[in-house]
XYZ file of C-alpha atoms in Angstrom:
417
model
C -36.817 -44.349 -152.380
C -36.777 -46.651 -149.366
C -37.785 -45.625 -145.837
C -36.879 -47.594 -142.713
C -39.184 -47.119 -139.732
C -39.987 -48.834 -136.448
C -43.158 -50.443 -137.836
C -43.579 -54.025 -136.646
C -44.515 -56.861 -138.967
C -48.101 -56.512 -137.780
C -48.158 -52.828 -138.646
C -46.582 -53.513 -142.019
C -49.336 -56.029 -142.773
C -51.960 -53.504 -141.728
C -50.386 -50.819 -143.918
C -50.435 -53.179 -146.878
C -54.204 -53.341 -146.409
C -54.447 -49.549 -146.229
C -55.021 -49.541 -142.461
C -53.160 -46.700 -140.731
C -52.226 -47.285 -137.064
C -52.208 -43.570 -136.177
C -54.697 -40.739 -136.614
C -53.495 -38.096 -139.061
C -56.062 -36.219 -141.163
C -55.892 -37.327 -144.793
C -53.167 -39.935 -144.271
C -55.225 -43.082 -144.772
C -56.648 -41.872 -148.087
C -53.190 -40.758 -149.258
C -51.622 -44.127 -148.464
C -54.441 -46.058 -150.100
C -54.326 -43.903 -153.249
C -50.580 -44.323 -153.763
C -50.539 -47.992 -152.831
C -53.267 -48.715 -155.383
C -51.318 -46.738 -158.009
C -48.207 -48.817 -157.347
C -46.171 -45.874 -156.069
C -46.015 -47.107 -152.490
C -45.166 -50.532 -151.096
C -44.546 -51.815 -147.579
C -42.144 -54.578 -146.650
C -40.286 -56.024 -143.681
C -37.540 -57.348 -145.986
C -34.574 -55.023 -145.362
C -32.590 -56.350 -148.333
C -35.479 -55.539 -150.644
C -35.667 -52.040 -149.214
C -31.964 -51.335 -149.670
C -32.061 -52.649 -153.253
C -35.139 -50.593 -154.057
C -33.993 -46.984 -154.098
C -31.140 -44.524 -154.387
C -32.434 -42.685 -151.316
C -32.520 -44.626 -148.042
C -34.491 -42.745 -145.379
C -33.984 -43.494 -141.693
C -37.200 -42.511 -139.921
C -37.158 -44.322 -136.590
C -37.836 -43.190 -133.051
C -35.208 -41.695 -130.749
C -36.916 -42.130 -127.364
C -35.438 -40.440 -124.298
C -33.018 -42.528 -122.283
C -33.133 -42.539 -118.484
C -30.920 -39.443 -118.341
C -33.008 -37.571 -120.956
C -30.557 -38.109 -123.806
C -31.785 -39.411 -127.158
C -31.518 -43.187 -127.497
C -29.909 -43.887 -130.879
C -30.131 -47.678 -130.841
C -32.852 -47.785 -133.508
C -31.053 -45.298 -135.764
C -27.784 -47.240 -135.535
C -29.592 -50.561 -136.003
C -30.982 -49.301 -139.304
C -27.510 -48.044 -140.274
C -26.079 -51.530 -139.661
C -28.902 -53.081 -141.674
C -28.187 -50.791 -144.613
C -24.498 -51.690 -144.386
C -25.336 -55.400 -144.397
C -27.195 -55.154 -147.711
C -25.510 -52.246 -149.516
C -24.065 -53.250 -152.893
C -24.119 -49.997 -154.889
C -24.151 -46.247 -154.228
C -26.880 -44.979 -151.935
C -27.750 -41.693 -150.228
C -28.612 -42.419 -146.586
C -30.938 -39.707 -145.289
C -31.493 -39.301 -141.565
C -35.025 -37.969 -140.968
C -35.031 -38.841 -137.280
C -34.510 -36.099 -134.701
C -31.015 -36.815 -133.427
C -28.252 -35.117 -131.413
C -25.430 -33.287 -133.123
C -22.816 -35.759 -134.292
C -25.224 -38.603 -135.092
C -24.444 -38.429 -138.818
C -20.830 -39.272 -137.987
C -21.998 -42.298 -135.972
C -24.297 -43.474 -138.758
C -21.479 -43.119 -141.287
C -19.082 -45.053 -139.057
C -21.661 -47.806 -138.416
C -22.282 -48.343 -142.126
C -18.559 -48.165 -142.958
C -17.662 -50.724 -140.269
C -20.395 -53.084 -141.437
C -19.200 -52.797 -145.047
C -15.616 -53.424 -143.943
C -16.623 -56.636 -142.184
C -18.229 -57.759 -145.436
C -15.190 -56.725 -147.463
C -17.438 -54.421 -149.515
C -16.337 -51.139 -151.055
C -19.840 -49.858 -151.878
C -20.044 -46.074 -151.712
C -22.598 -44.029 -149.835
C -23.218 -40.521 -148.544
C -24.942 -39.362 -145.357
C -27.506 -36.540 -145.303
C -29.167 -34.903 -142.325
C -32.673 -33.941 -143.487
C -34.794 -33.336 -140.365
C -38.570 -33.168 -140.705
C -40.619 -30.178 -139.557
C -44.089 -31.700 -139.641
C -46.798 -30.827 -137.120
C -48.953 -33.690 -135.899
C -52.437 -33.091 -137.215
C -51.140 -31.096 -140.195
C -48.259 -33.273 -141.374
C -49.435 -33.819 -144.947
C -49.924 -30.116 -145.627
C -46.565 -29.313 -144.024
C -44.826 -31.853 -146.256
C -46.551 -30.809 -149.460
C -45.957 -27.091 -148.823
C -42.876 -26.872 -146.606
C -41.687 -23.675 -144.954
C -38.150 -24.898 -145.474
C -36.249 -28.056 -146.366
C -33.031 -28.396 -144.373
C -30.296 -30.453 -146.021
C -27.082 -31.181 -144.177
C -24.309 -32.657 -146.293
C -20.568 -32.441 -146.892
C -20.855 -33.375 -150.581
C -22.017 -30.802 -153.196
C -23.161 -33.599 -155.512
C -25.578 -34.830 -152.827
C -27.082 -31.386 -152.365
C -28.054 -31.401 -156.047
C -29.604 -34.861 -155.723
C -31.618 -33.642 -152.734
C -32.675 -30.545 -154.641
C -34.023 -32.775 -157.431
C -35.799 -35.003 -154.884
C -37.668 -32.087 -153.306
C -38.179 -30.054 -156.482
C -41.910 -30.956 -156.823
C -42.550 -29.492 -153.357
C -40.413 -26.355 -153.686
C -41.224 -25.380 -157.275
C -42.930 -22.063 -156.486
C -40.161 -20.880 -154.202
C -36.778 -22.425 -153.466
C -37.096 -23.372 -149.800
C -34.186 -25.803 -149.760
C -31.427 -24.670 -147.388
C -28.107 -26.495 -147.584
C -25.680 -26.514 -144.664
C -23.160 -28.774 -142.969
C -24.316 -31.935 -141.220
C -23.944 -30.752 -137.631
C -25.734 -27.462 -138.256
C -28.654 -29.351 -139.811
C -28.869 -31.658 -136.806
C -28.865 -28.722 -134.392
C -31.436 -26.798 -136.457
C -34.144 -29.369 -135.680
C -33.515 -29.260 -131.933
C -33.240 -25.464 -132.004
C -36.608 -25.111 -133.761
C -38.476 -27.305 -131.290
C -36.724 -25.758 -128.298
C -37.631 -22.264 -129.506
C -41.310 -23.175 -129.875
C -41.331 -24.873 -126.471
C -39.750 -21.738 -125.003
C -42.541 -19.553 -126.396
C -45.158 -21.814 -124.817
C -43.475 -21.874 -121.407
C -42.900 -18.117 -121.553
C -46.612 -17.484 -122.145
C -47.561 -19.851 -119.342
C -45.205 -18.027 -117.010
C -46.810 -14.729 -118.028
C -50.253 -16.260 -117.487
C -49.362 -17.094 -113.899
C -48.191 -13.521 -113.370
C -51.323 -12.105 -115.041
C -53.571 -14.103 -112.763
C -51.890 -12.693 -109.684
C -51.874 -9.057 -110.773
C -55.425 -8.991 -112.140
C -54.577 -8.914 -115.857
C -56.154 -10.982 -118.655
C -53.477 -13.000 -120.440
C -55.646 -13.317 -123.571
C -55.637 -9.543 -123.987
C -51.912 -9.492 -123.307
C -51.457 -12.191 -125.961
C -53.234 -10.082 -128.580
C -51.223 -7.055 -127.539
C -47.826 -8.691 -127.946
C -48.784 -10.895 -130.902
C -49.566 -7.828 -132.992
C -45.844 -7.068 -132.938
C -44.508 -8.774 -136.111
C -41.250 -9.517 -134.294
C -43.236 -11.764 -131.937
C -46.274 -12.932 -133.917
C -49.216 -15.020 -132.738
C -47.860 -18.527 -133.248
C -47.216 -20.595 -130.130
C -48.144 -17.849 -127.651
C -51.346 -19.458 -126.423
C -51.311 -20.120 -122.669
C -52.602 -23.448 -121.446
C -51.729 -26.588 -119.541
C -48.291 -26.994 -121.105
C -46.869 -28.725 -124.160
C -46.789 -32.465 -124.729
C -46.459 -34.955 -127.566
C -43.552 -36.920 -128.936
C -41.323 -33.980 -129.896
C -41.090 -30.951 -127.613
C -40.590 -32.755 -124.267
C -38.136 -35.268 -125.703
C -36.182 -32.758 -127.779
C -35.834 -30.177 -125.014
C -34.566 -32.900 -122.671
C -32.153 -34.208 -125.293
C -30.778 -30.734 -126.026
C -30.296 -30.136 -122.300
C -28.414 -33.411 -122.031
C -26.289 -32.696 -125.124
C -25.434 -29.252 -123.788
C -24.387 -30.631 -120.415
C -22.265 -33.250 -122.159
C -20.172 -30.561 -123.873
C -19.762 -28.553 -120.671
C -22.469 -25.893 -120.996
C -25.310 -25.550 -118.489
C -28.438 -24.614 -120.527
C -30.206 -22.587 -117.829
C -32.933 -21.276 -120.135
C -33.829 -24.724 -121.498
C -33.923 -26.146 -117.973
C -36.335 -23.381 -116.996
C -38.509 -24.110 -120.050
C -38.809 -27.744 -118.997
C -39.414 -26.867 -115.339
C -42.178 -24.378 -116.169
C -43.857 -26.920 -118.432
C -43.880 -29.679 -115.829
C -45.375 -27.286 -113.289
C -47.981 -26.059 -115.769
C -49.321 -29.549 -116.418
C -50.515 -29.668 -112.799
C -51.776 -26.057 -112.823
C -55.423 -26.914 -113.474
C -55.531 -29.557 -110.743
C -54.430 -26.906 -108.256
C -57.430 -24.788 -109.226
C -59.735 -27.778 -108.841
C -58.334 -28.560 -105.388
C -58.786 -24.979 -104.233
C -62.349 -24.815 -105.556
C -63.321 -27.970 -103.669
C -61.169 -27.086 -100.645
C -58.973 -30.143 -101.154
C -61.853 -32.612 -100.973
C -61.826 -34.536 -104.271
C -62.355 -38.073 -102.955
C -65.425 -39.658 -104.496
C -66.045 -36.780 -106.910
C -66.620 -37.358 -110.625
C -65.279 -35.054 -113.309
C -66.068 -34.867 -117.010
C -62.816 -34.506 -118.958
C -62.935 -33.125 -122.497
C -59.775 -33.897 -124.451
C -57.157 -36.622 -124.047
C -54.735 -36.053 -126.957
C -51.929 -33.562 -126.386
C -53.344 -31.397 -129.199
C -56.280 -31.495 -131.658
C -56.298 -33.625 -134.822
C -54.205 -36.433 -133.373
C -54.688 -39.409 -131.068
C -51.195 -38.993 -129.598
C -51.214 -38.988 -125.778
C -47.468 -39.099 -125.248
C -46.552 -36.578 -122.529
C -50.081 -35.121 -122.857
C -51.113 -32.705 -120.079
C -54.335 -34.711 -119.786
C -52.319 -37.610 -118.386
C -50.954 -35.479 -115.553
C -54.436 -34.143 -114.827
C -55.939 -37.643 -114.789
C -53.237 -39.168 -112.619
C -53.405 -36.382 -110.042
C -57.197 -36.495 -109.867
C -57.097 -40.262 -109.483
C -54.493 -39.913 -106.735
C -56.925 -37.618 -104.932
C -59.680 -40.240 -105.151
C -61.682 -38.833 -108.074
C -63.385 -40.631 -110.970
C -63.263 -39.404 -114.577
C -65.667 -39.578 -117.487
C -63.428 -38.727 -120.444
C -64.265 -37.823 -124.033
C -61.960 -37.248 -127.000
C -62.984 -37.369 -130.684
C -60.166 -39.771 -131.628
C -57.963 -40.587 -128.603
C -60.364 -42.627 -126.432
C -58.967 -45.917 -127.740
C -55.427 -44.679 -127.089
C -56.427 -43.847 -123.498
C -57.653 -47.407 -123.012
C -54.360 -48.685 -124.387
C -52.322 -46.393 -122.106
C -54.252 -46.868 -118.876
C -55.963 -50.206 -119.394
C -59.332 -51.061 -117.854
C -59.972 -49.199 -114.624
C -63.113 -48.306 -112.772
C -62.070 -44.686 -112.277
C -61.977 -44.015 -116.038
C -65.140 -44.268 -118.087
C -66.026 -43.082 -121.557
C -68.189 -39.987 -121.804
C -70.668 -39.056 -124.570
C -70.065 -36.338 -127.128
C -70.230 -32.760 -125.779
C -73.623 -32.297 -127.477
C -75.019 -34.895 -125.095
C -75.232 -34.979 -121.336
C -71.766 -35.024 -119.662
C -73.171 -37.005 -116.690
C -70.687 -35.492 -114.253
C -70.863 -32.685 -111.699
C -67.914 -30.672 -113.053
C -66.170 -30.165 -116.409
C -62.406 -30.101 -117.067
C -61.035 -29.190 -120.534
C -57.557 -30.383 -121.499
C -57.509 -30.207 -125.344
C -58.800 -27.447 -127.627
C -60.779 -29.578 -130.096
C -62.965 -27.501 -132.406
C -66.165 -29.196 -131.247
C -65.555 -27.982 -127.684
C -65.534 -24.306 -128.631
C -69.267 -23.595 -128.893
C -71.298 -25.856 -126.598
C -74.911 -25.243 -125.624
C -74.201 -23.539 -122.294
C -77.807 -23.674 -121.092
C -77.907 -27.413 -121.641
C -74.417 -27.839 -120.222
C -75.336 -26.002 -117.029
C -78.490 -28.065 -116.633
C -76.477 -31.276 -116.873
C -73.669 -30.286 -114.509
C -74.601 -30.858 -110.890
C -72.121 -28.191 -109.858
C -71.774 -25.717 -112.777
C -68.018 -25.264 -112.651
C -65.703 -25.384 -115.665
C -61.929 -25.712 -115.395
C -60.674 -24.664 -118.817
C -57.044 -25.492 -119.542
C -57.200 -23.976 -123.041
C -59.002 -20.639 -122.520
C -61.793 -21.544 -124.920
C -64.513 -19.323 -123.467
C -65.224 -15.725 -122.517
C -65.227 -15.430 -118.705
C -67.924 -12.761 -118.721
C -70.209 -14.874 -120.912
C -69.899 -17.847 -118.596
C -70.506 -15.618 -115.596
C -73.822 -14.565 -117.133
C -74.729 -18.234 -117.588
C -74.019 -18.806 -113.886
C -70.854 -20.909 -114.176
C -67.862 -20.814 -111.896
C -65.241 -20.526 -114.607
C -61.538 -21.114 -114.080
C -59.105 -20.609 -116.957
C -55.387 -19.941 -117.439
C -54.209 -16.441 -116.629
C -57.744 -15.060 -116.445
C -58.646 -15.772 -112.852
C -62.121 -16.864 -111.788
C -65.158 -15.228 -113.375
């Protein structure tokens, strides 16, 4: 099997040494183990990769274009590269999240490249989107909920079934469908999850205004098996490399075929508003006077167990506080280096110690629900905060408990203690 990704030569060299350029629990050990066993090799030689395996996986980024549509230049570049080196039958598997119809474009790109070479090498295209959560990707791959395979060739579906058989042995989770349905399934899944998050954040804003506790509402509706508890946690909005990009791309694709996706547009609008929600609470607490104030910020990554800050709510919070003249002392278990890469050196952003140590700031803001933030020493925390106020964007604490400790506590959909 050969997998084409957007890794640079530098990253490929690092991977050869067992150095992983991203934070994913268990990934570094897994790569090292398989590389040492000879089951995994890294190369920047495309010809070697195409010669290597029957299955050719395209796993490159599809960043949003200026209009929100998915940019397919990397996907099509890999397709051309495969066509330039193809000499015998291969199954080309698209793992990237792509708009409906991309498989046709990949097929045409490879076919045109082969035609220019005068080659008659055969190949098939498969849409096989991934459903891996950042921070839990290895477990999701080893024990998948489902494996979606889009193909127009029954022979290929059997090859794919054999490929995934070690991971679906206990229960056949492989679902075969046509190419376009497989492509839409990935977007539909992410858009559905994003919709649940925005829906709960909309309810949280209502709860706050009518005197209800959104956490109690969440338990009440989550107990209904038709709804469930997954992705109904209110907060500061969704971020990362998938939900924002995929919702935008689906909106754009829908508009392109003449349908106005009103619900998806609302999902995106609610999310953008929610990212600034916590800053509004901070401004009201300090009566709009944030200039010269210092805030401790716990959490930079868009979610726990990753260092990914793409579209992270923390970035909106930081930028708005900076715009108001504030200084931040930020702490994240793994994303501090990523923050320095994103924002560069600046006097208004300093590293903060671990939560078990003194925050050295008047006020605390929480943007990511890391496990180590859930049970701090509140007596010590209060003693170290010059103004004992906590702005909790992830509803980590019990408002009544913090009231007894003497904090001004602001959360999402729970009002002020």
